[in-house]
Coordinates of C-alpha atoms and ligand atoms in Angstrom, one line a residue:
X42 CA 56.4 107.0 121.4
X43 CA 56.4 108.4 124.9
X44 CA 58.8 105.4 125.5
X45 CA 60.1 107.0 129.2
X46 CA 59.5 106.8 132.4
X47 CA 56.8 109.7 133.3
X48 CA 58.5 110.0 136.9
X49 CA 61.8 112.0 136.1
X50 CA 64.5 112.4 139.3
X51 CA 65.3 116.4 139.2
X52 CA 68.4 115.8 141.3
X53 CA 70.1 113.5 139.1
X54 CA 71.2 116.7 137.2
X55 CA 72.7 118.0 139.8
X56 CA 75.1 114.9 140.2
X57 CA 75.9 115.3 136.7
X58 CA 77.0 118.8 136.5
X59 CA 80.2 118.4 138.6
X60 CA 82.5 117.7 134.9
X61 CA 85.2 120.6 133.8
X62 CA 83.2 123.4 132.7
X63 CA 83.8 123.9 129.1
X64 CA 81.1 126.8 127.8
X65 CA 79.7 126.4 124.1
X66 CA 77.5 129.0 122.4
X67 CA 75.9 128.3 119.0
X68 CA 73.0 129.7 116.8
X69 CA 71.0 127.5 114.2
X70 CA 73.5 129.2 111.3
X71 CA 75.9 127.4 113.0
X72 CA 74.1 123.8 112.1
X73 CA 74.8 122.1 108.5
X74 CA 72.7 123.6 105.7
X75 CA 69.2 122.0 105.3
X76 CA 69.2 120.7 108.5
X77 CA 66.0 119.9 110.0
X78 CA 64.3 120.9 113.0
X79 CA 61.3 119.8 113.9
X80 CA 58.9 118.4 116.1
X81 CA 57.0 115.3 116.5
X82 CA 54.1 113.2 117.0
X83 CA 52.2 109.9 116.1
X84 CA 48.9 108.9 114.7
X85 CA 47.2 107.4 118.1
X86 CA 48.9 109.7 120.3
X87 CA 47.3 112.6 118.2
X88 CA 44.5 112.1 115.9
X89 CA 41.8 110.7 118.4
X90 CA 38.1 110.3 116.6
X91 CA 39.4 106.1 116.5
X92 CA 36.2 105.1 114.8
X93 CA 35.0 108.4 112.9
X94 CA 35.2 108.1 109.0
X95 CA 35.8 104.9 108.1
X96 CA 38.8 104.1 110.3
X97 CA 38.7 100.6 111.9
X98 CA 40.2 99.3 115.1
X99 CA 44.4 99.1 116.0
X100 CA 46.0 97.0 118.3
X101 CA 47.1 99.9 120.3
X102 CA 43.2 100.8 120.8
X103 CA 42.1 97.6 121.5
X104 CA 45.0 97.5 124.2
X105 CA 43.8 100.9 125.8
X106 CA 41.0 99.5 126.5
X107 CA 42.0 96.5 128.1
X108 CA 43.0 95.4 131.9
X109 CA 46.8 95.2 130.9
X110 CA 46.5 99.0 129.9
X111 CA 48.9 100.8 132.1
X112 CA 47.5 104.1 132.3
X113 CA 44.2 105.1 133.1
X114 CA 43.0 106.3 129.4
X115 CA 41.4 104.9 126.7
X116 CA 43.4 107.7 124.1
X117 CA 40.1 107.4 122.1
X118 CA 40.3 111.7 122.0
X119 CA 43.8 112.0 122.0
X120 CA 44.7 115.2 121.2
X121 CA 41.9 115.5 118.6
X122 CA 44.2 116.1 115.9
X123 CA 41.8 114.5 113.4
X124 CA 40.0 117.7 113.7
X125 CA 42.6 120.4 114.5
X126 CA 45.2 119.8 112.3
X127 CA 44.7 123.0 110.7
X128 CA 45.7 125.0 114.0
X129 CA 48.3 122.1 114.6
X130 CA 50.1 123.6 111.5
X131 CA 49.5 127.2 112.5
X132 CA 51.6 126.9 115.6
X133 CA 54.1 125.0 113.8
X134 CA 54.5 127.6 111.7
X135 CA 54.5 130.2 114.1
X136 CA 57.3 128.0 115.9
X137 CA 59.5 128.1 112.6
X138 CA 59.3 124.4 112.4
X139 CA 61.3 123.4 109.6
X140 CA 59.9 120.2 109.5
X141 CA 57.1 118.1 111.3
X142 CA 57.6 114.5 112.0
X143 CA 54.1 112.6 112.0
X144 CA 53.2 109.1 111.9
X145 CA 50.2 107.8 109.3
X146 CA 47.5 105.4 110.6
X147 CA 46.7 102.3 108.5
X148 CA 43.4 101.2 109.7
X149 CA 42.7 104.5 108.9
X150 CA 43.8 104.7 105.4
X151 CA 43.1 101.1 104.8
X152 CA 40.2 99.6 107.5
X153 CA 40.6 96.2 106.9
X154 CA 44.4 95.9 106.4
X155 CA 44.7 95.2 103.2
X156 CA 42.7 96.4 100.0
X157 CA 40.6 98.9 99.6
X158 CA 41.8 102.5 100.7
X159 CA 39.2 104.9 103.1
X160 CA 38.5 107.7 100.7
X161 CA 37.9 110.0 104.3
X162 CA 41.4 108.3 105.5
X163 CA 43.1 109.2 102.0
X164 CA 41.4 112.8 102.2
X165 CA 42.6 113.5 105.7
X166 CA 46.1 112.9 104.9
X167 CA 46.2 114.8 101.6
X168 CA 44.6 117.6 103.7
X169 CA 47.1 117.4 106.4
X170 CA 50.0 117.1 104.1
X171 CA 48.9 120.3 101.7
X172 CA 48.4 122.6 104.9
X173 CA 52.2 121.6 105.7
X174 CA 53.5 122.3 102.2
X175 CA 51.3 125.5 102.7
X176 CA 53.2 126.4 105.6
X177 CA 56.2 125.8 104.5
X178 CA 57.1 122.8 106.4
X179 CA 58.7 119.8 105.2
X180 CA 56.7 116.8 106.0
X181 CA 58.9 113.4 107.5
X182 CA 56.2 111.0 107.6
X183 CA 56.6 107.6 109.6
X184 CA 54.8 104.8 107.9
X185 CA 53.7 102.9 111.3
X186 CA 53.9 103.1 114.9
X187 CA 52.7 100.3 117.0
X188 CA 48.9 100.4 115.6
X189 CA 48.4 97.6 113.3
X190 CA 44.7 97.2 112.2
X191 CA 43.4 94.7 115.0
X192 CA 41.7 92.9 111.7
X193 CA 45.5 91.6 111.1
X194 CA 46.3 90.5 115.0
X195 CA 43.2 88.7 115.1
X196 CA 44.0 87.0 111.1
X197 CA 47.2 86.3 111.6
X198 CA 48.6 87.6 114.7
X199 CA 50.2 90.5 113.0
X200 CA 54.2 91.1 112.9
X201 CA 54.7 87.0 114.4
X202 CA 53.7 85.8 110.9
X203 CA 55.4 86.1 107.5
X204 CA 52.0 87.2 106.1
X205 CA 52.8 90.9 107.4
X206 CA 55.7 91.6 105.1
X207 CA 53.1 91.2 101.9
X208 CA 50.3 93.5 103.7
X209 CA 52.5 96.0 105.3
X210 CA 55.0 96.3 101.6
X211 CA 51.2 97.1 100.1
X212 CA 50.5 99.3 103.0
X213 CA 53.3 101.6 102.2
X214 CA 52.9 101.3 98.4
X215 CA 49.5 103.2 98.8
X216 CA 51.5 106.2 100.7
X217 CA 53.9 106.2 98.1
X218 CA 51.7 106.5 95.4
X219 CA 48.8 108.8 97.2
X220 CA 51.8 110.9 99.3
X221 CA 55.3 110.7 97.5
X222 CA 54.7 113.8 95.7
X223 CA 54.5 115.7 98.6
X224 CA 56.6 113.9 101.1
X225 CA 60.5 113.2 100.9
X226 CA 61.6 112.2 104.0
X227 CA 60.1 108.4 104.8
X228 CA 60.1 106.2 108.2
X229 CA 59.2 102.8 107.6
X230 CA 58.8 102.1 111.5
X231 CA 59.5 103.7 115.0
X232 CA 61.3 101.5 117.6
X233 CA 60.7 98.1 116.5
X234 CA 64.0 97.1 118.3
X235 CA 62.3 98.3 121.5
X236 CA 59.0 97.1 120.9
X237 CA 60.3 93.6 120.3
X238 CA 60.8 93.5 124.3
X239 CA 57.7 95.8 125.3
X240 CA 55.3 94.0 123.0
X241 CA 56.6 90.4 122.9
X242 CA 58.7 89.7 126.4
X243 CA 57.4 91.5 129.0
X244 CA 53.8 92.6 127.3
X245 CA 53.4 96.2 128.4
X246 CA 52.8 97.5 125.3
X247 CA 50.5 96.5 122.2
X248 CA 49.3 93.9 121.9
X249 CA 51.0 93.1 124.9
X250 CA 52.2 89.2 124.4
X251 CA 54.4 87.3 127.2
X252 CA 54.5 84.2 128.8
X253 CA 55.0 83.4 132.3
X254 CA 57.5 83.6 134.5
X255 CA 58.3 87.0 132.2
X256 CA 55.9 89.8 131.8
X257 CA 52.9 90.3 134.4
X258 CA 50.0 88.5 134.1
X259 CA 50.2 86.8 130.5
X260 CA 47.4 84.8 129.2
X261 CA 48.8 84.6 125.6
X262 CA 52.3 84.8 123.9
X263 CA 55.8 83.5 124.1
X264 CA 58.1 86.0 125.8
X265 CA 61.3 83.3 124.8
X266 CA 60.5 83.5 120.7
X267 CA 58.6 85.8 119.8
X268 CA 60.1 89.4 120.6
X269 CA 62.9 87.4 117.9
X270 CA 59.6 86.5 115.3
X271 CA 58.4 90.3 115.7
X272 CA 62.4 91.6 115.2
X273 CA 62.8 89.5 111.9
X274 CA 59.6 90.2 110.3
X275 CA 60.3 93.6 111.0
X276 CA 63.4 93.7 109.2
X277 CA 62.1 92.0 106.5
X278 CA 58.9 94.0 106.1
X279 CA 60.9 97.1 106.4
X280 CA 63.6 95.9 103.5
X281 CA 60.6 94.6 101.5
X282 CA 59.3 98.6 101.5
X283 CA 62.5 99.8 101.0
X284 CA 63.0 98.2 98.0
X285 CA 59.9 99.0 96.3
X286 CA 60.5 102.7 97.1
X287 CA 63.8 102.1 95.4
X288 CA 62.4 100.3 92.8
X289 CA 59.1 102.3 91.9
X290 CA 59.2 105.7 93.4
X291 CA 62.9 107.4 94.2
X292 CA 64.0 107.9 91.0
X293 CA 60.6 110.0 90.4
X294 CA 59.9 111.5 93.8
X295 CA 64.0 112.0 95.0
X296 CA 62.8 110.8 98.8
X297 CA 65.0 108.9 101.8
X298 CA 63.8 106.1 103.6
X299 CA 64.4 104.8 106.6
X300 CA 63.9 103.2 109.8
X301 CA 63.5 104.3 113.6
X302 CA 65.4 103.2 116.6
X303 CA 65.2 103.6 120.6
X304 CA 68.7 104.6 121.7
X305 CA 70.7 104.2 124.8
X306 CA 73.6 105.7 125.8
X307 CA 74.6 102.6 127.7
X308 CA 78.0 102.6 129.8
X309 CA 79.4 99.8 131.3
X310 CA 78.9 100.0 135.3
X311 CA 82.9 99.1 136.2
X312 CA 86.3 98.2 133.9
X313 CA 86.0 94.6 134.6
X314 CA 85.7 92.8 131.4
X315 CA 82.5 90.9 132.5
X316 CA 81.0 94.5 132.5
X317 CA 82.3 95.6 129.4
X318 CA 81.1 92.8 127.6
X319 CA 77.8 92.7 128.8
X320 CA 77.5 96.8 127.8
X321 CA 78.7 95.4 124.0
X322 CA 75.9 92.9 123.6
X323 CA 73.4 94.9 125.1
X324 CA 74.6 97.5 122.2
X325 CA 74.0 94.5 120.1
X326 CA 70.8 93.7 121.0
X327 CA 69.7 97.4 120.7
X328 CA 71.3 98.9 117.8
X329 CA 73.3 95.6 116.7
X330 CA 70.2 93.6 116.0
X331 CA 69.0 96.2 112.8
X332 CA 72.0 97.6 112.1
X333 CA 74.3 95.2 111.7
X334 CA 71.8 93.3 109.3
X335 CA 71.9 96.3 107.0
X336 CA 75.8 96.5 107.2
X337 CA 76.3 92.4 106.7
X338 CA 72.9 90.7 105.9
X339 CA 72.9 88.6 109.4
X340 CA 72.4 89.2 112.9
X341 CA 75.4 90.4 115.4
X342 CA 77.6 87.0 116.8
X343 CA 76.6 88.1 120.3
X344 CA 73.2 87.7 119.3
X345 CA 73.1 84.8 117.7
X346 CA 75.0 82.9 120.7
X347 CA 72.7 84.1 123.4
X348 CA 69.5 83.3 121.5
X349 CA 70.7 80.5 119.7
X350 CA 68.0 78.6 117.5
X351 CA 65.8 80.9 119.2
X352 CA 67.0 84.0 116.8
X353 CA 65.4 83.0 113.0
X354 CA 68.5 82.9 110.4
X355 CA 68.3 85.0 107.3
X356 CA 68.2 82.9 104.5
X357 CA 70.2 84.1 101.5
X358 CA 67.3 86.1 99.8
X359 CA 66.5 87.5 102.5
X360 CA 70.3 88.2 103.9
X361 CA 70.7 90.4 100.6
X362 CA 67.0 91.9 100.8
X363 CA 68.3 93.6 104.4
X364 CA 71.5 94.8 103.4
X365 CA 71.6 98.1 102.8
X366 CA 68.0 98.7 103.3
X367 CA 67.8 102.1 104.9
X368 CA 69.2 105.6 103.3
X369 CA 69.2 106.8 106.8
X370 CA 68.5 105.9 110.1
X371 CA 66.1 107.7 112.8
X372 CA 67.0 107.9 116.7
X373 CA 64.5 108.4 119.5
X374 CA 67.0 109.2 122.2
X375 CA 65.8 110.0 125.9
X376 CA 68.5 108.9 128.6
X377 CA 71.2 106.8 129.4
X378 CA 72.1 103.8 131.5
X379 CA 74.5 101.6 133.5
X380 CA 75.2 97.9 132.3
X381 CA 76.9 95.2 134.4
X382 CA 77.1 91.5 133.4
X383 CA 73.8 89.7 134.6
X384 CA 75.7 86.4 136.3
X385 CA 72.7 84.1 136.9
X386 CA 72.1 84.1 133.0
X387 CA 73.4 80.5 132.8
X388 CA 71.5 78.8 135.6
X389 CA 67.8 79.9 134.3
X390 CA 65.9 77.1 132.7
X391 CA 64.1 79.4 130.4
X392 CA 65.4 82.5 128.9
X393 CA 63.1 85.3 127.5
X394 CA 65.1 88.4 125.3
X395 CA 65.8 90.4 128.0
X396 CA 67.6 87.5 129.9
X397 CA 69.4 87.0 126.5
X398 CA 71.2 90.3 127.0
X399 CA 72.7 88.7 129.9
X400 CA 73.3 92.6 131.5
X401 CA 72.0 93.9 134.6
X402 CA 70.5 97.8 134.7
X403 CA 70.9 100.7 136.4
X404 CA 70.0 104.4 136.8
X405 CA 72.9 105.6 138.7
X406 CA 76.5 104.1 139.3
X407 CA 75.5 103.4 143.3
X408 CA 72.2 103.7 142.5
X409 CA 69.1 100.8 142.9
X410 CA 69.6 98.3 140.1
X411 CA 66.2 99.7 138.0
X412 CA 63.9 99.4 135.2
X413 CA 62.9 96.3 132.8
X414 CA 61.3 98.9 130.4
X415 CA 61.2 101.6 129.5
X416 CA 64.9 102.0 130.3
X417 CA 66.3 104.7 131.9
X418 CA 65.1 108.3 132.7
X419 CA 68.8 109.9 133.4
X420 CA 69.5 112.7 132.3
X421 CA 72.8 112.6 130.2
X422 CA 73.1 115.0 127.4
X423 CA 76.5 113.6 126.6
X424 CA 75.3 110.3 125.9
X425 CA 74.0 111.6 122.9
X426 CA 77.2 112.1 121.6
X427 CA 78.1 108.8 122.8
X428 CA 75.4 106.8 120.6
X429 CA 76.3 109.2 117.6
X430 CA 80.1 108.4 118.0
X431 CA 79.1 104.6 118.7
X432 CA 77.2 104.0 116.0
X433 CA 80.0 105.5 113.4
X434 CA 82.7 103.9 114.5
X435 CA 80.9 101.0 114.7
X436 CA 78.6 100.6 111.5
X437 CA 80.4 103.6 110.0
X438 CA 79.4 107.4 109.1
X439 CA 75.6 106.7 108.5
X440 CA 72.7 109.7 108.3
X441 CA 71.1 110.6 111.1
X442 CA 68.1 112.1 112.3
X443 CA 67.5 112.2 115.9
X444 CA 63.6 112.2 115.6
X445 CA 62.3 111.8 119.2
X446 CA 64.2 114.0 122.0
X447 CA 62.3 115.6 124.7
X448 CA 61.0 114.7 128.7
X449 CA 58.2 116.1 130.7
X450 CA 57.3 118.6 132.0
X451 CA 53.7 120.1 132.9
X452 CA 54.3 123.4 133.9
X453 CA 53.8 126.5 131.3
X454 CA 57.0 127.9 132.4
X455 CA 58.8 124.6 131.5
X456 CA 62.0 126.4 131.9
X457 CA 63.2 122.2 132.7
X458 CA 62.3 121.0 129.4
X459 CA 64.4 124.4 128.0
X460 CA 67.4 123.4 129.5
X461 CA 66.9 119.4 128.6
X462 CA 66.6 120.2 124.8
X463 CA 69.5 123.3 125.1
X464 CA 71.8 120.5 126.3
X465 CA 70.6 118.0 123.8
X466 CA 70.7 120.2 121.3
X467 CA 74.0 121.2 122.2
X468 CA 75.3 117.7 122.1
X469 CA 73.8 117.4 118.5
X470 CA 76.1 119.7 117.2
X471 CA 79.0 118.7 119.4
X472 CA 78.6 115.2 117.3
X473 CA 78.2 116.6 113.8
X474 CA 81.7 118.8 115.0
X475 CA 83.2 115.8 115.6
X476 CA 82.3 114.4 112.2
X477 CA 78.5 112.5 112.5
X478 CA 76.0 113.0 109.7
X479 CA 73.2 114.1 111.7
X480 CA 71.0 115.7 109.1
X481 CA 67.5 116.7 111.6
X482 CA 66.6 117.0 114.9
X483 CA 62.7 117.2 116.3
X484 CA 61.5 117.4 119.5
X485 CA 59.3 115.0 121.2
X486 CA 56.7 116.0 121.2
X487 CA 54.8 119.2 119.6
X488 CA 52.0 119.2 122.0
X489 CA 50.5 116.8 124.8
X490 CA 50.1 113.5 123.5
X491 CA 48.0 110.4 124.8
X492 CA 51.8 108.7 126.2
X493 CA 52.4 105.2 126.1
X494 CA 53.1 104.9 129.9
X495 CA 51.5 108.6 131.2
X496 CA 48.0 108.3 129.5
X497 CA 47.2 112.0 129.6
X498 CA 48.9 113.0 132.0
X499 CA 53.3 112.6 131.1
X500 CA 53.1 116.6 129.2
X501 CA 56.7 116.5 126.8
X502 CA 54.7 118.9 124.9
X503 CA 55.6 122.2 123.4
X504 CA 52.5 123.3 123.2
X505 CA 50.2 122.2 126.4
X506 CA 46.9 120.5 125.6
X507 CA 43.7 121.1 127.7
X508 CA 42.6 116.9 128.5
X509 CA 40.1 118.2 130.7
X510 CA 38.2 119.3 128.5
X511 CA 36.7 118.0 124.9
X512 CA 37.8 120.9 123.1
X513 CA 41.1 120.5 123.7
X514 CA 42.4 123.7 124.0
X515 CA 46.1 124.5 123.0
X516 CA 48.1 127.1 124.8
X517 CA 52.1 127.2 123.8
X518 CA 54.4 126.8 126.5
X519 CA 57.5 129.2 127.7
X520 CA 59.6 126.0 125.6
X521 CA 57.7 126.9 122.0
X522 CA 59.0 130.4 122.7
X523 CA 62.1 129.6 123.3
X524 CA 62.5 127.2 120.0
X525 CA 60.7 130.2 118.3
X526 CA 63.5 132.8 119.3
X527 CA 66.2 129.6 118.5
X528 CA 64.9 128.7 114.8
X529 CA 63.5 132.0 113.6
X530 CA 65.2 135.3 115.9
X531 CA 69.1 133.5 115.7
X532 CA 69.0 133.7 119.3
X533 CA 72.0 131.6 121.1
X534 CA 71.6 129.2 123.0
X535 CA 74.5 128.9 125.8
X536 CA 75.3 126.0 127.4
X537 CA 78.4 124.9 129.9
X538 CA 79.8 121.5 129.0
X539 CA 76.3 120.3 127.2
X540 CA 74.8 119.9 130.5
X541 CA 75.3 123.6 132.6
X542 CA 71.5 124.2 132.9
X543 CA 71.1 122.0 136.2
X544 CA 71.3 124.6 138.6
X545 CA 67.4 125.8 137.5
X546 CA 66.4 122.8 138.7
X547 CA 66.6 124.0 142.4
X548 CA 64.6 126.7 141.9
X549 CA 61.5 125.4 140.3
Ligands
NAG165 C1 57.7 79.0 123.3 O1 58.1 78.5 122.1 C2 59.1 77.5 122.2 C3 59.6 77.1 120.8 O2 58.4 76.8 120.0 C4 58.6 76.3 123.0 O3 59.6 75.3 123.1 C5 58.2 76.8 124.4 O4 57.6 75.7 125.1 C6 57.2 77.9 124.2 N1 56.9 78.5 125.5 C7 55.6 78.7 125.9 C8 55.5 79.4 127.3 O5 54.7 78.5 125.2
NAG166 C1 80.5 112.0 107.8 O1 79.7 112.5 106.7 C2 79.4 113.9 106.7 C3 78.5 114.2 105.6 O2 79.0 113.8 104.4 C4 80.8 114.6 106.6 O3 80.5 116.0 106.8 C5 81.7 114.2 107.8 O4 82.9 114.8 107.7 C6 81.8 112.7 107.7 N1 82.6 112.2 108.9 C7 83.7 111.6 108.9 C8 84.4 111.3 110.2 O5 84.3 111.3 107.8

């Protein structure tokens, strides 16, 4: 989602290099069989042409277009992937991509929400997806990412109503039936447990909803209830889809499904036990809040006690429709942070979610306390391992697929984003040694993307995208080669204790 900081600090690296040198060199061979690596990218951070053919408005476009907009662009070009998918898939292929990771647009494959389907929608798709199976290239389709048609916000304010699970559960029915055939690896949604805060506390993305004193400038939501409505309807919606696919399609069409979520490496700043506990329900709130539904049908205890009647309670129906909703679970991982007990919790009046975590956040151990959201732009390779390792000890040895990994970097020669996804990459298989089930990896993203937070102009692309220009013209970047020589020559990639490549950093 772009969900990062576009200002990275080079020099952090350089702090983080001074661990025991332990080298590690590895080829793809050297990954599980059938694992997948990719690329990424989503439907309004690609496709542009917003109203061409049928398709009707999202939330996200409306918000690009509005004052709270925090970049400068309307996205309504994007990347123009609408019309050059066909070259999209070319370089893909030319990569080695074993498997592209897009996201599908519903008010372009169904205008007004629910109902009929846009033939031109439908076509584009189909096209999209046959090129890929063309190519070669499995196709990892997510079902939604943050663009709900705007017809749905303005019926029934969108995810904060029970009427979403219905319409979204039909949504995904239609790319079931129209794309199932073809596609085998499904994301019900990216980030929701992210977007809850962004969205719905402090209102910096789509639809951007918060309520004084939290946010900026709110004229209309509830930063105290509803990042918890958006979560639960989320969860629900998500279950709801799952079990149809389960129900209607699997048996027939032998697909996964899952869901997306941001990760953290969080550490706890000190050993105090104020500290520690506050890193634990900030784990809570952001991986604790899906997964521990899925494992136990309810909502994590830390959770519950900080929100209190805020947080909705499962009711039985729904406690069993959540568990064990997912066949895997997707991780956009970026960064990592510090987390130190937040002691003036208990004297504020009103609490909005991120108050509810109770944690204060850093960048740096002695560093400025930083960042509401997005959190964290450090770069920590081994924190990777850390969320892997987290998650199965805690909610045991679950599939993975790290589906968003990447940071920016504008220059051709992006010799920096090299070394970022060497050491991430590294770290992948450090994890799966040391017994994870990670099954995929893709980079964030393929090309330039219309980011969240950079407009046009945060690059994590591997391919470089001419904004200046209408025709937005591709050229591959030093990075795609690299990947290139990874996935298709066996070339090694070589790095000292996950993290060695800091030392470039100097000299760029
Ligand atoms: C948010 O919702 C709660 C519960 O309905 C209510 O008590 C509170 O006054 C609302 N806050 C705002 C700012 O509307
Ligand atoms: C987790 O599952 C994977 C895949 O089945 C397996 O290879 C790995 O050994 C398991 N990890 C542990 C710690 O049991």
């Amino acid at each position: 989602m772009g969900g990062r900081l576009p200002l990275f600090l080079p020099w952090l690296l350089l702090l983080l290099s001074s661990h025991a040198v332990t080298a590690i060199s590895f080829t793809v061979d050297d990954f599980p069989d059938g694992f997948a690596f990719g690329a990424g990218t989503a439907a309004f951070q690609y496709e542009g042409a917003v109203d061409e053919d049928g398709k009707s408005p999202s939330i996200w476009n409306t918000y690009a277009h509005s004052a709270r907009n925090p970049n400068e662009h309307s996205g309504d070009f994007a990347s123009d992937g609408y019309h050059k998918y066909k070259e999209d898939v070319k370089l893909m292929k030319d990569i080695g991509l074993k498997a592209y990771r897009f996201t599908i647009s519903w008010s372009r494959l169904i205008p007004n929400g629910r109902g009929a389907v846009n033939p031109k929608g439908l076509q584009f798709y189909n096209d999209m997806i046959n090129e890929l199976v063309k190519a070669g290239i499995q196709v990892h389709a997510a079902i939604y990412h943050l663009d709900l048609p705007q017809i749905l916000e303005d019926e029934y304010n969108g995810w904060l109503s029970p009427r979403i699970v219905d319409d979204f559960t039909a949504y995904a029915d239609v790319c079931f039936r129209e794309f199932g055939d073809r596609v085998a690896h499904w994301t019900t949604m990216m980030e929701p447990n992210i977007i809850a805060q962004g969205s719905y506390d402090v209102g910096i993305v789509a639809p951007g909803r918060c309520s004084y004193p939290f946010g900026r400038d709110c004229t209309v939501g509830n930063s105290t209830v509803e990042p918890y409505l958006f979560l639960h309807y989320n969860l629900l919606a998500h279950s709801s889809v799952v079990r149809l696919y389960r129900e209607k399609y699997q048996a027939v069409q032998k697909g996964i499904v899952g869901i997306n979520l941001y990760s953290l490496c969080i550490y706890s700043l000190t050993d105090s036990a104020e500290d520690i506990q506050a890193t634990e329900r900030a784990n809570d709130f952001l991986f604790g809040s899906i997964l521990h539904p899925f494992l136990f049908g309810d909502y994590p205890e830390s959770t519950k006690k900080a929100a209190g009647a805020r947080l909705p309670s499962f009711s039985s129906y729904e406690s069993e429709l959540v568990t064990g909703a997912f066949d895997f679970i997707g991780l956009n991982h970026y960064s990592s942070i510090y987390a130190s007990n937040n002691p003036d919790v208990s004297k504020m009046p009103v609490r909005d979610q991120a108050a509810d975590i109770g944690a204060l956040f850093r960048e740096t151990r002695d560093g400025q306390a930083a960042i509401q959201y997005p959190p964290g732009s450090m770069v920590d390779p081994q924190g990777l391992e850390h969320v892997l390792k987290y998650i199965r000890e805690k909610y045991g040895n679950i599939s993975i697929y790290i589906q968003e990994n990447g940071r920016p970097d504008d220059s051709l020669m992006d010799v920096e984003r090299i070394d970022f996804l060497k050491a991430y990459i590294a770290s992948t298989l450090k994890a799966i040694r040391d017994g994870a089930d990670v099954k995929g990896y893709s980079v964030w993203s393929l090309l330039d993307l219309y980011e969240m937070f950079g407009g046009y102009k945060a690059h994590f692309g591997l391919i470089s995208v001419d904004f200046k220009d209408l025709r937005r013209q591709r050229q591959p970047r030093l990075s795609a080669y690299w990947y290139s020589d990874f996935l298709k020559n066996n070339v090694a990639i070589q790095v000292e204790n996950g993290e060695a490549t800091a030392t470039s950093h100097e000299q760029i």
